[in-house]
Short mmCIF file of C-alpha atoms in Angstrom, two decimals:
data_model
loop_
_atom_site.label_atom_id
_atom_site.label_comp_id
_atom_site.label_asym_id
_atom_site.label_seq_id
_atom_site.Cartn_x
_atom_site.Cartn_y
_atom_site.Cartn_z
CA MET A 1 88.61 101.18 88.93
CA THR A 2 85.66 101.61 91.24
CA TYR A 3 84.87 101.62 94.93
CA CYS A 4 81.54 100.47 96.32
CA VAL A 5 80.58 99.46 99.86
CA GLY A 6 77.39 97.85 101.14
CA LEU A 7 77.00 97.86 104.91
CA LYS A 8 74.43 96.01 107.00
CA ILE A 9 73.53 97.49 110.37
CA ASP A 10 70.71 96.69 112.76
CA ARG A 11 68.70 99.61 111.44
CA GLY A 12 68.99 98.64 107.81
CA LEU A 13 71.36 98.88 104.85
CA VAL A 14 73.70 101.64 103.71
CA PHE A 15 75.27 101.81 100.24
CA MET A 16 77.89 104.07 98.75
CA SER A 17 79.53 104.04 95.33
CA ASP A 18 81.82 106.27 93.30
CA THR A 19 81.12 107.18 89.67
CA ARG A 20 84.45 107.05 87.87
CA THR A 21 85.09 104.74 84.98
CA ASN A 22 88.26 104.76 82.98
CA ALA A 23 89.81 103.14 79.96
CA GLY A 24 93.41 104.08 80.60
CA MET A 25 94.51 107.17 82.49
CA ASP A 26 93.53 109.48 79.64
CA SER A 27 89.97 108.41 79.18
CA ILE A 28 87.82 108.92 82.24
CA SER A 29 84.11 109.52 82.56
CA SER A 30 81.29 109.43 85.08
CA PHE A 31 78.77 106.59 85.18
CA ARG A 32 76.31 105.78 87.89
CA LYS A 33 77.20 102.44 89.47
CA MET A 34 74.27 102.28 91.89
CA HIS A 35 70.96 100.99 90.57
CA VAL A 36 67.76 101.02 92.60
CA TRP A 37 64.43 99.28 92.12
CA GLU A 38 61.64 100.19 94.46
CA ARG A 39 58.02 99.10 94.82
CA PRO A 40 56.95 101.09 97.88
CA GLY A 41 55.48 98.95 100.61
CA GLU A 42 56.75 95.75 99.01
CA ARG A 43 60.44 95.83 98.12
CA VAL A 44 63.60 97.86 97.72
CA ILE A 45 66.53 96.41 95.76
CA VAL A 46 69.92 98.07 95.34
CA LEU A 47 72.66 96.83 93.01
CA MET A 48 76.20 98.26 92.79
CA ALA A 49 78.61 97.25 90.03
CA ALA A 50 82.35 97.03 89.56
CA GLY A 51 84.25 95.85 86.52
CA ASN A 52 83.83 96.07 82.78
CA LEU A 53 81.23 98.78 82.05
CA ALA A 54 79.89 97.04 78.94
CA THR A 55 79.25 93.96 81.06
CA THR A 56 77.64 95.76 84.01
CA GLN A 57 75.42 97.99 81.85
CA ASN A 58 74.31 94.97 79.87
CA VAL A 59 73.41 93.11 83.09
CA VAL A 60 71.34 96.05 84.30
CA SER A 61 69.61 96.35 80.91
CA LEU A 62 68.65 92.68 81.02
CA LEU A 63 67.45 93.00 84.62
CA ASN A 64 65.23 95.83 83.40
CA GLY A 65 63.82 93.65 80.63
CA ARG A 66 65.29 95.81 77.86
CA ASP A 67 65.86 92.80 75.63
CA LYS A 68 62.07 92.54 75.25
CA VAL A 69 59.92 94.66 72.92
CA MET A 70 59.00 98.02 74.42
CA GLU A 71 55.55 97.11 75.77
CA GLU A 72 56.97 94.11 77.62
CA HIS A 73 59.71 96.10 79.36
CA LYS A 74 59.40 95.19 82.99
CA PRO A 75 62.18 94.75 85.48
CA ALA A 76 62.55 91.09 86.36
CA VAL A 77 64.06 92.16 89.71
CA LEU A 78 60.62 93.46 90.71
CA GLU A 79 59.12 89.98 90.31
CA THR A 80 61.54 87.76 92.25
CA PRO A 81 59.98 86.10 95.32
CA SER A 82 63.03 86.57 97.60
CA MET A 83 66.40 88.31 97.84
CA TYR A 84 68.06 84.91 97.37
CA GLN A 85 66.24 84.47 94.06
CA THR A 86 67.21 88.03 93.14
CA ALA A 87 70.87 87.20 93.76
CA ARG A 88 70.52 84.10 91.57
CA LEU A 89 68.89 86.17 88.85
CA VAL A 90 71.74 88.71 88.90
CA GLY A 91 74.37 85.95 88.98
CA ASP A 92 72.77 84.06 86.09
CA THR A 93 72.37 87.26 84.08
CA LEU A 94 76.03 88.11 84.69
CA LYS A 95 77.14 84.66 83.54
CA LYS A 96 75.02 85.02 80.42
CA VAL A 97 76.47 88.45 79.57
CA ILE A 98 80.06 87.31 80.08
CA HIS A 99 79.29 84.25 77.97
CA MET A 100 77.99 86.48 75.16
CA SER A 101 81.14 88.61 75.23
CA ALA A 102 83.90 86.10 75.84
CA PRO A 103 84.36 82.92 73.89
CA GLY A 104 85.54 81.44 77.21
CA GLY A 105 82.12 82.12 78.74
CA GLU A 106 81.83 80.61 82.18
CA ARG A 107 85.52 80.97 82.84
CA ALA A 108 84.67 84.62 83.54
CA ASP A 109 87.45 85.86 81.31
CA SER A 110 89.08 88.65 83.25
CA PHE A 111 88.68 91.22 80.49
CA PHE A 112 84.89 91.08 80.65
CA ASN A 113 84.80 90.59 84.42
CA ALA A 114 82.36 92.26 86.76
CA SER A 115 81.13 91.82 90.29
CA PHE A 116 78.15 93.18 92.18
CA ILE A 117 76.93 94.05 95.63
CA LEU A 118 73.22 93.39 95.96
CA GLY A 119 71.12 94.39 98.95
CA GLY A 120 67.54 95.05 99.86
CA GLN A 121 64.44 93.69 101.44
CA ILE A 122 61.32 91.99 100.06
CA ARG A 123 58.19 91.79 102.24
CA GLY A 124 58.12 88.55 104.21
CA SER A 125 61.86 88.47 104.89
CA VAL A 126 64.63 90.44 106.60
CA PRO A 127 67.06 92.82 104.81
CA ARG A 128 69.82 90.87 103.08
CA LEU A 129 73.14 91.74 101.51
CA PHE A 130 75.02 89.71 98.88
CA MET A 131 78.24 89.83 96.93
CA ILE A 132 78.05 88.33 93.43
CA TYR A 133 81.21 87.08 91.72
CA PRO A 134 82.07 87.11 88.01
CA GLU A 135 81.41 83.36 87.95
CA GLY A 136 77.78 84.09 88.86
CA ASN A 137 77.93 82.51 92.32
CA PHE A 138 77.48 84.63 95.44
CA ILE A 139 77.94 84.91 99.19
CA GLU A 140 75.72 86.54 101.79
CA SER A 141 76.83 88.82 104.61
CA THR A 142 76.79 87.42 108.13
CA GLU A 143 77.34 88.87 111.58
CA ASP A 144 81.04 88.08 111.19
CA THR A 145 81.25 89.90 107.87
CA PRO A 146 78.55 92.55 107.85
CA PHE A 147 79.86 94.49 104.86
CA PHE A 148 81.08 93.94 101.32
CA GLN A 149 83.44 96.03 99.21
CA ILE A 150 84.13 95.80 95.49
CA GLY A 151 86.74 97.52 93.33
CA GLU A 152 89.64 99.29 95.04
CA THR A 153 88.97 97.84 98.50
CA LYS A 154 92.28 98.04 100.34
CA TYR A 155 92.82 101.70 101.27
CA GLY A 156 89.37 102.07 102.82
CA LYS A 157 89.13 98.74 104.61
CA PRO A 158 91.05 99.27 107.89
CA ILE A 159 88.74 102.07 109.08
CA ILE A 160 85.63 99.95 108.44
CA VAL A 161 87.11 96.93 110.20
CA ARG A 162 88.04 98.99 113.24
CA THR A 163 85.01 101.23 113.70
CA TYR A 164 82.00 99.29 112.38
CA ASP A 165 79.38 98.58 115.03
CA ARG A 166 76.08 96.92 114.10
CA ALA A 167 74.21 99.20 116.50
CA MET A 168 75.45 102.37 114.79
CA SER A 169 72.99 104.96 113.47
CA PHE A 170 72.59 105.90 109.80
CA SER A 171 74.41 109.16 110.49
CA GLU A 172 77.38 107.28 111.93
CA ALA A 173 77.34 104.71 109.13
CA VAL A 174 77.41 107.46 106.51
CA LYS A 175 80.29 109.10 108.36
CA LEU A 176 82.16 105.79 108.34
CA LEU A 177 81.66 105.36 104.59
CA MET A 178 82.69 108.97 103.95
CA VAL A 179 86.00 108.40 105.77
CA SER A 180 86.57 105.12 103.95
CA PHE A 181 85.86 106.77 100.57
CA ASP A 182 88.00 109.78 101.41
CA SER A 183 91.03 107.54 102.12
CA THR A 184 90.45 105.73 98.83
CA LEU A 185 89.89 108.89 96.76
CA LYS A 186 93.12 110.34 98.15
CA SER A 187 95.11 107.22 97.14
CA ASN A 188 93.69 105.99 93.83
CA LEU A 189 92.97 108.33 90.92
CA SER A 190 90.69 105.78 89.30
CA VAL A 191 88.15 106.22 92.10
CA GLY A 192 86.39 109.57 91.74
CA LEU A 193 83.65 111.92 92.88
CA PRO A 194 80.72 112.39 92.82
CA LEU A 195 79.53 109.64 95.16
CA ASP A 196 76.10 108.05 95.36
CA LEU A 197 74.67 107.39 98.81
CA LEU A 198 71.57 105.46 99.71
CA PHE A 199 70.16 104.20 102.94
CA TYR A 200 67.30 101.86 103.54
CA GLU A 201 65.56 101.47 106.89
CA ARG A 202 64.67 97.94 107.90
CA ASP A 203 60.99 97.01 107.32
CA SER A 204 60.20 100.37 105.68
CA PHE A 205 60.05 99.01 102.11
CA LYS A 206 60.96 102.41 100.71
CA VAL A 207 64.23 104.24 100.14
CA ARG A 208 64.88 106.53 103.10
CA LEU A 209 67.56 108.70 101.52
CA GLU A 210 69.21 108.77 98.13
CA LYS A 211 71.71 111.48 97.50
CA ARG A 212 74.50 112.43 95.13
CA ILE A 213 77.53 113.84 96.89
CA GLU A 214 79.52 116.32 94.80
CA TYR A 215 82.97 117.70 95.48
CA GLU A 216 81.58 120.84 97.10
CA ASP A 217 79.14 118.96 99.39
CA PRO A 218 79.63 120.66 102.78
CA TYR A 219 79.49 117.44 104.81
CA TYR A 220 81.98 115.68 102.55
CA ARG A 221 84.31 118.68 102.76
CA ALA A 222 84.01 118.76 106.57
CA ILE A 223 84.92 115.06 106.82
CA SER A 224 87.73 115.27 104.30
CA ASP A 225 89.26 118.32 105.99
CA SER A 226 88.91 117.20 109.58
CA TRP A 227 89.83 113.52 109.19
CA SER A 228 93.49 114.30 108.53
CA ASP A 229 93.62 116.38 111.73
CA ALA A 230 91.73 113.78 113.76
CA LEU A 231 94.08 111.08 112.51
CA ARG A 232 97.15 113.13 113.31
CA ASN A 233 95.83 113.77 116.82
CA ALA A 234 95.07 110.07 117.31
CA PHE A 235 98.61 109.32 116.15
CA LYS A 236 100.05 111.88 118.55
CA SER A 237 98.13 110.31 121.44
CA LEU A 238 100.06 107.03 121.07
CA PRO A 239 103.32 106.55 122.96
CA ASP A 240 106.52 107.28 120.98
CA PHE A 241 109.02 104.46 120.49
CA PRO A 242 111.20 104.26 123.61
CA GLU A 243 114.72 104.36 122.25
CA GLU A 244 117.03 102.11 124.20
CA MET B 1 103.72 88.86 100.00
CA THR B 2 105.93 91.27 101.87
CA TYR B 3 105.76 94.73 103.33
CA CYS B 4 108.81 97.01 103.55
CA VAL B 5 109.03 100.77 104.06
CA GLY B 6 112.01 103.09 103.80
CA LEU B 7 111.47 106.58 105.18
CA LYS B 8 113.72 109.61 104.82
CA ILE B 9 113.53 112.26 107.52
CA ASP B 10 115.77 115.21 108.29
CA ARG B 11 117.55 113.23 110.99
CA GLY B 12 118.29 110.24 108.79
CA LEU B 13 116.72 107.08 107.43
CA VAL B 14 114.30 104.59 108.99
CA PHE B 15 113.64 101.11 107.59
CA MET B 16 111.12 98.45 108.51
CA SER B 17 110.39 95.08 106.92
CA ASP B 18 108.33 92.00 107.71
CA THR B 19 109.75 88.47 107.48
CA ARG B 20 107.03 86.32 105.98
CA THR B 21 107.50 84.47 102.74
CA ASN B 22 104.96 82.14 101.31
CA ALA B 23 104.47 79.76 98.44
CA GLY B 24 100.71 79.39 98.65
CA MET B 25 98.69 79.72 101.83
CA ASP B 26 99.93 76.42 103.21
CA SER B 27 103.64 77.00 102.93
CA ILE B 28 104.87 79.95 104.95
CA SER B 29 108.25 80.62 106.49
CA SER B 30 110.34 83.42 107.92
CA PHE B 31 113.19 85.02 106.01
CA ARG B 32 115.01 88.20 106.76
CA LYS B 33 114.32 90.77 104.06
CA MET B 34 116.56 93.51 105.43
CA HIS B 35 120.26 93.36 104.63
CA VAL B 36 122.83 95.72 106.08
CA TRP B 37 126.41 96.53 105.15
CA GLU B 38 128.37 98.79 107.42
CA ARG B 39 131.90 100.15 107.43
CA PRO B 40 131.83 102.32 110.53
CA GLY B 41 132.91 105.88 109.86
CA GLU B 42 132.63 105.44 106.11
CA ARG B 43 129.29 103.96 104.98
CA VAL B 44 126.03 102.29 105.95
CA ILE B 45 123.97 100.58 103.27
CA VAL B 46 120.56 98.99 103.82
CA LEU B 47 118.71 96.89 101.26
CA MET B 48 115.15 95.55 101.62
CA ALA B 49 113.69 93.03 99.20
CA ALA B 50 110.24 92.06 97.94
CA GLY B 51 109.38 89.42 95.38
CA ASN B 52 110.66 86.00 94.42
CA LEU B 53 112.88 84.76 97.26
CA ALA B 54 115.21 82.82 94.95
CA THR B 55 115.81 86.02 93.02
CA THR B 56 116.33 88.29 96.04
CA GLN B 57 118.62 85.84 97.87
CA ASN B 58 120.65 85.39 94.72
CA VAL B 59 121.03 89.16 94.32
CA VAL B 60 122.25 89.49 97.91
CA SER B 61 124.69 86.60 97.45
CA LEU B 62 126.16 88.26 94.38
CA LEU B 63 126.37 91.61 96.18
CA ASN B 64 128.34 89.77 98.87
CA GLY B 65 130.70 88.33 96.26
CA ARG B 66 129.64 84.74 96.97
CA ASP B 67 130.12 83.77 93.35
CA LYS B 68 133.87 84.17 93.87
CA VAL B 69 136.16 81.64 95.57
CA MET B 70 136.14 81.89 99.34
CA GLU B 71 139.25 84.04 99.80
CA GLU B 72 137.91 86.59 97.35
CA HIS B 73 134.57 86.98 99.09
CA LYS B 74 134.11 90.66 99.54
CA PRO B 75 130.92 92.62 99.34
CA ALA B 76 130.93 94.75 96.20
CA VAL B 77 128.52 97.13 97.94
CA LEU B 78 131.34 98.12 100.29
CA GLU B 79 133.42 99.33 97.33
CA THR B 80 131.01 101.56 95.41
CA PRO B 81 132.01 105.23 95.31
CA SER B 82 128.46 106.60 95.78
CA MET B 83 124.90 105.60 96.63
CA TYR B 84 123.98 106.21 93.00
CA GLN B 85 126.60 103.66 91.92
CA THR B 86 125.32 101.30 94.60
CA ALA B 87 121.79 101.57 93.18
CA ARG B 88 123.18 100.83 89.70
CA LEU B 89 125.06 97.83 91.05
CA VAL B 90 121.92 96.44 92.70
CA GLY B 91 119.83 97.11 89.58
CA ASP B 92 122.37 95.49 87.27
CA THR B 93 122.73 92.48 89.59
CA LEU B 94 118.95 92.10 89.70
CA LYS B 95 118.72 92.19 85.90
CA LYS B 96 121.47 89.56 85.69
CA VAL B 97 119.72 87.24 88.16
CA ILE B 98 116.35 87.55 86.44
CA HIS B 99 118.10 86.93 83.13
CA MET B 100 119.67 83.73 84.51
CA SER B 101 116.29 82.45 85.72
CA ALA B 102 113.91 83.51 82.99
CA PRO B 103 114.47 82.84 79.32
CA GLY B 104 112.75 86.22 78.78
CA GLY B 105 115.54 87.94 80.69
CA GLU B 106 115.23 91.69 80.59
CA ARG B 107 111.46 91.51 80.28
CA ALA B 108 111.52 90.94 84.06
CA ASP B 109 109.17 87.97 83.76
CA SER B 110 106.71 88.39 86.60
CA PHE B 111 107.35 84.96 88.08
CA PHE B 112 110.97 85.80 88.91
CA ASN B 113 110.20 89.43 89.76
CA ALA B 114 111.70 91.31 92.65
CA SER B 115 112.08 94.90 93.73
CA PHE B 116 114.24 96.61 96.32
CA ILE B 117 114.43 99.62 98.58
CA LEU B 118 118.01 100.79 98.99
CA GLY B 119 119.11 103.47 101.41
CA GLY B 120 122.20 104.66 103.17
CA GLN B 121 125.01 107.13 103.20
CA ILE B 122 128.59 107.07 101.95
CA ARG B 123 131.08 109.62 103.25
CA GLY B 124 131.17 112.68 101.00
CA SER B 125 127.45 112.70 100.25
CA VAL B 126 124.07 113.03 101.96
CA PRO B 127 121.81 110.09 102.94
CA ARG B 128 119.93 108.80 99.93
CA LEU B 129 116.98 106.48 99.38
CA PHE B 130 116.18 104.53 96.19
CA MET B 131 113.54 102.18 94.87
CA ILE B 132 114.83 99.62 92.37
CA TYR B 133 112.43 98.02 89.89
CA PRO B 134 112.52 94.49 88.45
CA GLU B 135 113.75 95.98 85.18
CA GLY B 136 116.88 97.15 87.00
CA ASN B 137 116.15 100.87 86.72
CA PHE B 138 115.48 102.95 89.79
CA ILE B 139 114.08 106.17 91.24
CA GLU B 140 115.29 108.29 94.12
CA SER B 141 113.19 109.80 96.89
CA THR B 142 112.59 113.55 96.84
CA GLU B 143 110.99 116.02 99.18
CA ASP B 144 107.66 115.36 97.48
CA THR B 145 107.97 111.61 97.94
CA PRO B 146 110.14 111.03 100.99
CA PHE B 147 109.30 107.34 101.42
CA PHE B 148 109.09 104.12 99.41
CA GLN B 149 107.01 101.03 100.04
CA ILE B 150 107.30 97.62 98.39
CA GLY B 151 105.03 94.57 98.60
CA GLU B 152 101.54 94.97 100.09
CA THR B 153 101.58 98.76 100.13
CA LYS B 154 97.94 99.83 100.16
CA TYR B 155 96.60 99.18 103.66
CA GLY B 156 99.46 101.01 105.35
CA LYS B 157 99.81 103.94 102.99
CA PRO B 158 97.09 106.41 104.13
CA ILE B 159 98.56 106.80 107.62
CA ILE B 160 102.03 107.55 106.22
CA VAL B 161 100.68 110.07 103.72
CA ARG B 162 98.72 111.88 106.42
CA THR B 163 101.15 111.96 109.33
CA TYR B 164 104.66 111.99 107.83
CA ASP B 165 106.63 115.09 108.70
CA ARG B 166 110.27 115.46 107.66
CA ALA B 167 111.11 117.06 111.01
CA MET B 168 109.83 114.08 113.01
CA SER B 169 112.08 112.31 115.51
CA PHE B 170 113.21 108.68 115.21
CA SER B 171 110.76 107.76 117.97
CA GLU B 172 107.88 109.29 116.04
CA ALA B 173 109.01 107.74 112.76
CA VAL B 174 109.14 104.28 114.36
CA LYS B 175 105.66 104.85 115.78
CA LEU B 176 104.41 105.80 112.32
CA LEU B 177 105.87 102.65 110.76
CA MET B 178 104.45 100.49 113.59
CA VAL B 179 100.95 101.81 112.91
CA SER B 180 101.39 101.34 109.16
CA PHE B 181 102.61 97.75 109.67
CA ASP B 182 99.87 96.98 112.19
CA SER B 183 97.16 97.99 109.68
CA THR B 184 98.81 95.80 107.05
CA LEU B 185 99.34 92.80 109.35
CA LYS B 186 95.66 92.95 110.36
CA SER B 187 94.53 92.92 106.73
CA ASN B 188 96.86 90.62 104.81
CA LEU B 189 97.89 87.19 106.13
CA SER B 190 100.89 87.07 103.82
CA VAL B 191 102.58 89.87 105.77
CA GLY B 192 103.80 88.55 109.12
CA LEU B 193 105.77 89.15 112.29
CA PRO B 194 108.53 89.40 113.39
CA LEU B 195 109.52 92.79 111.96
CA ASP B 196 113.01 94.16 111.40
CA LEU B 197 113.66 97.77 112.34
CA LEU B 198 116.71 99.87 111.62
CA PHE B 199 117.49 103.52 111.90
CA TYR B 200 120.43 105.42 110.67
CA GLU B 201 121.33 108.90 111.86
CA ARG B 202 122.52 111.36 109.21
CA ASP B 203 126.33 111.79 109.05
CA SER B 204 126.96 109.15 111.74
CA PHE B 205 128.20 106.44 109.33
CA LYS B 206 127.12 103.70 111.72
CA VAL B 207 123.81 101.94 112.43
CA ARG B 208 122.10 103.66 115.34
CA LEU B 209 119.58 100.94 116.16
CA GLU B 210 118.83 97.55 114.67
CA LYS B 211 116.14 95.52 116.32
CA ARG B 212 113.90 92.54 115.70
CA ILE B 213 110.34 93.08 116.86
CA GLU B 214 108.55 89.92 117.91
CA TYR B 215 104.86 89.43 118.57
CA GLU B 216 105.28 89.91 122.30
CA ASP B 217 107.36 93.10 121.97
CA PRO B 218 105.79 95.46 124.55
CA TYR B 219 105.95 98.56 122.36
CA TYR B 220 104.40 96.77 119.38
CA ARG B 221 101.63 95.44 121.63
CA ALA B 222 100.97 98.90 123.06
CA ILE B 223 100.64 100.40 119.58
CA SER B 224 98.52 97.56 118.24
CA ASP B 225 96.15 97.68 121.22
CA SER B 226 95.80 101.44 121.50
CA TRP B 227 95.62 102.34 117.81
CA SER B 228 92.14 100.85 117.43
CA ASP B 229 90.91 102.93 120.37
CA ALA B 230 92.66 106.07 119.15
CA LEU B 231 91.15 105.59 115.69
CA ARG B 232 87.68 105.05 117.10
CA ASN B 233 87.99 108.21 119.19
CA ALA B 234 89.21 110.17 116.17
CA PHE B 235 86.22 108.85 114.25
CA LYS B 236 83.83 109.81 117.06
CA SER B 237 85.23 113.34 117.07
CA LEU B 238 84.02 113.96 113.50
CA PRO B 239 80.52 115.34 112.91
CA ASP B 240 77.83 112.75 112.12
CA PHE B 241 76.03 112.98 108.78
CA PRO B 242 73.23 115.55 109.11
CA GLU B 243 70.18 113.70 107.87
CA GLU B 244 67.89 116.01 105.92
#
């Protein structure tokens, strides 16, 4: 499995992804699921992947122009005129890859399935955040739904729904994602450390922070240790059931 | 979908279930998923069901002896010598019902699938709690795993894992289940009010409280309204991410 979240706040975009891939319980490994393209001053594009690793790696290779001869290698995602066109490019590439793998092609055969969260900003437009489905179509975040999750989304969703605030700072947004990931890591073995974190500040056109969070990361440990206590205290503060 | 939880604490057993059944998004109705058999002074048996409603109703009918002529109606679950035998009876009945419906019988064809949480106490033994699978086999709760969930289990699991304590009172246990159900109700439309609540006190051999909780129930409203605030305060109490 996988867990990735892309979050849109007033100040920009925040992304977090885990790194575990597995083929059965007895075959796990670490693969980066967050891919970043940056042309400082002009664009930052972040893509996070969930699903079949052969499919998602192949999509990223094609987006990087790896199907061309060496001297023509050049990431197509650095040439798109808008985030909308970038989302279409990713969706079309995904459809093509699934079509190559599965005889059923556009039916997005579940075995070769993948989905993506795409976010970023290209000069001339605002930051935008998309979710791209295995069928190649996509939706964009709105004020009503300012975040997208892919993979194992359920354990970590309630905390995001209840504490997200578009005016929050990067530090608060990272805290929110840490709590959401901690709940998921504690519940599903197929989501695993280390985590990749990135945040992008609106209109900066460069990555503000990109960081890999390992098990011994002091901030992650502080959150993981103190969230259980904070939750227990919150629980204690509620009224007990009045027995008739 | 469905959401049911059975929780074993030192003082006894606590059960909660929702009542929503649906066949698609546009066909929802309310059905009781909690079934209780009581012979005061001798036994209390509680069964909660998730899965295909035709299957689960059929199992309960057979457990009540409804396949016999009227004068022979008598619940077989009132005659079992132990909770273990009761779990076997439920498991065997479930296998039989699935076998009647699906040509594939014992393969527990997913379309006719159902699972159960069974708990209670019969004089001469301690309170026991079981989870019964569609294949008819079952597991019993232990100190390591003192609760079972069936149906939409993910949203409401983290709070149980983090705040359960075997020494908790009935009032605290009900509060815990209310929070767990509230998180689930807020996230999955196919889990719905009203809820059924029951608690059984160890060695009492009678139901201590059985109650239906409707939307306007004051305690449910208090929990639902204050949990978001409590959670936000807990979140605020954690350290923000220290940006390098």
